């Protein structure tokens, strides 16, 4: 019967992998939040720019400018961002630890 007993530490790697998956999702969420924040902060910089010729893109440039700003914000986060995502992840982990019942 000993052959069928389960070692106590057998399930620990699964729990660690699940915790890593949760942390990865937290990181993704925090980075998306940082990109959204940066996008909102960058938009006013581009509102007053002229889109007229000879170097402007005309009406289309004004139409697609929001997508450009969003892409710049995402690239900024991908390159390391401003540190907001790190702070958000830290707070999310604190909140999660506070909700876990003491065993």
Short mmCIF file of C-alpha atoms in Angstrom, two decimals:
data_model
loop_
_atom_site.label_atom_id
_atom_site.label_comp_id
_atom_site.label_asym_id
_atom_site.label_seq_id
_atom_site.Cartn_x
_atom_site.Cartn_y
_atom_site.Cartn_z
CA UNK A 1 0.00 0.00 0.00
CA UNK A 2 2.92 2.38 0.45
CA UNK A 3 3.40 2.46 -3.29
CA UNK A 4 0.18 4.42 -3.70
CA UNK A 5 0.83 7.07 -1.06
CA UNK A 6 1.43 10.60 -2.28
CA UNK A 7 4.45 12.57 -1.18
CA UNK A 8 3.61 15.72 0.77
CA UNK A 9 5.58 18.01 -1.56
CA UNK A 10 4.18 16.54 -4.76
CA UNK A 11 1.62 19.30 -5.30
CA UNK A 12 3.83 22.24 -4.31
CA UNK A 13 5.25 22.85 -7.82
CA UNK A 14 1.68 23.04 -9.15
CA UNK A 15 0.78 25.63 -6.51
CA UNK A 16 3.92 27.61 -7.35
CA UNK A 17 3.07 27.47 -11.06
CA UNK A 18 -0.48 28.65 -10.34
CA UNK A 19 0.87 31.52 -8.23
CA UNK A 20 3.25 32.45 -11.05
CA UNK A 21 0.30 32.48 -13.48
CA UNK A 22 -1.63 34.81 -11.19
CA UNK A 23 1.40 37.07 -10.87
CA UNK A 24 1.81 37.08 -14.66
CA UNK A 25 -1.84 38.11 -15.07
CA UNK A 26 -1.33 40.83 -12.47
CA UNK A 27 1.70 42.09 -14.39
CA UNK A 28 -0.26 42.13 -17.67
CA UNK A 29 -3.12 44.02 -16.04
CA UNK A 30 -0.75 46.52 -14.42
CA UNK A 31 1.05 47.10 -17.71
CA UNK A 32 -2.25 47.64 -19.52
CA UNK A 33 -3.21 50.16 -16.84
CA UNK A 34 0.14 51.96 -17.21
CA UNK A 35 -0.28 52.07 -21.00
CA UNK A 36 -3.76 53.53 -20.60
CA UNK A 37 -2.46 56.12 -18.13
CA UNK A 38 0.43 57.10 -20.43
CA UNK A 39 -1.93 57.34 -23.38
CA UNK A 40 -4.14 59.78 -21.48
CA UNK A 41 -1.08 61.83 -20.48
CA UNK A 42 0.30 61.93 -24.04
CA UNK A 43 -2.95 62.92 -25.79
CA UNK A 44 -2.82 66.62 -24.81
CA UNK A 45 0.67 66.89 -26.32
CA UNK A 46 -0.71 66.11 -29.77
CA UNK A 47 -4.04 67.96 -29.67
CA UNK A 48 -2.67 71.29 -30.85
CA UNK A 49 -0.49 70.00 -33.68
CA UNK A 50 -1.42 71.09 -37.16
CA UNK A 51 -2.12 68.40 -39.73
CA UNK A 52 -1.95 70.75 -42.72
CA UNK A 53 0.41 70.45 -45.71
CA UNK A 54 3.24 70.28 -46.66
CA UNK A 55 4.34 67.92 -43.87
CA UNK A 56 1.04 67.09 -42.22
CA UNK A 57 -1.10 64.08 -42.95
CA UNK A 58 -4.31 66.04 -43.33
CA UNK A 59 -7.62 64.87 -41.89
CA UNK A 60 -6.47 61.24 -41.81
CA UNK A 61 -3.63 62.10 -39.45
CA UNK A 62 -6.09 63.68 -37.04
CA UNK A 63 -8.37 60.66 -37.34
CA UNK A 64 -5.64 58.10 -36.61
CA UNK A 65 -3.71 60.14 -34.05
CA UNK A 66 -5.40 58.38 -31.11
CA UNK A 67 -4.13 55.02 -32.35
CA UNK A 68 -0.64 56.45 -32.71
CA UNK A 69 -0.69 57.79 -29.15
CA UNK A 70 -1.94 54.43 -27.83
CA UNK A 71 0.84 52.61 -29.71
CA UNK A 72 3.46 54.99 -28.32
CA UNK A 73 2.17 54.41 -24.79
CA UNK A 74 2.28 50.62 -25.23
CA UNK A 75 5.83 50.79 -26.60
CA UNK A 76 6.88 52.98 -23.67
CA UNK A 77 5.55 50.37 -21.25
CA UNK A 78 7.22 47.58 -23.22
CA UNK A 79 10.54 49.45 -22.97
CA UNK A 80 10.26 49.71 -19.18
CA UNK A 81 7.62 52.37 -18.68
CA UNK A 82 7.65 54.89 -15.88
CA UNK A 83 7.41 52.41 -13.01
CA UNK A 84 3.67 52.65 -12.51
CA UNK A 85 3.07 48.98 -13.35
CA UNK A 86 5.56 47.90 -10.67
CA UNK A 87 3.70 49.92 -8.06
CA UNK A 88 0.34 48.56 -9.18
CA UNK A 89 1.58 44.95 -9.01
CA UNK A 90 2.98 45.56 -5.52
CA UNK A 91 -0.37 46.93 -4.35
CA UNK A 92 -2.28 44.06 -5.97
CA UNK A 93 -0.06 41.55 -4.16
CA UNK A 94 -0.59 43.37 -0.85
CA UNK A 95 -4.35 43.29 -1.37
CA UNK A 96 -4.26 39.59 -2.25
CA UNK A 97 -2.16 38.75 0.81
CA UNK A 98 -4.56 40.68 3.04
CA UNK A 99 -7.53 38.68 1.68
CA UNK A 100 -5.93 35.26 2.18
CA UNK A 101 -7.10 33.59 5.38
CA UNK A 102 -4.37 32.69 7.84
CA UNK A 103 -3.79 28.96 7.82
#
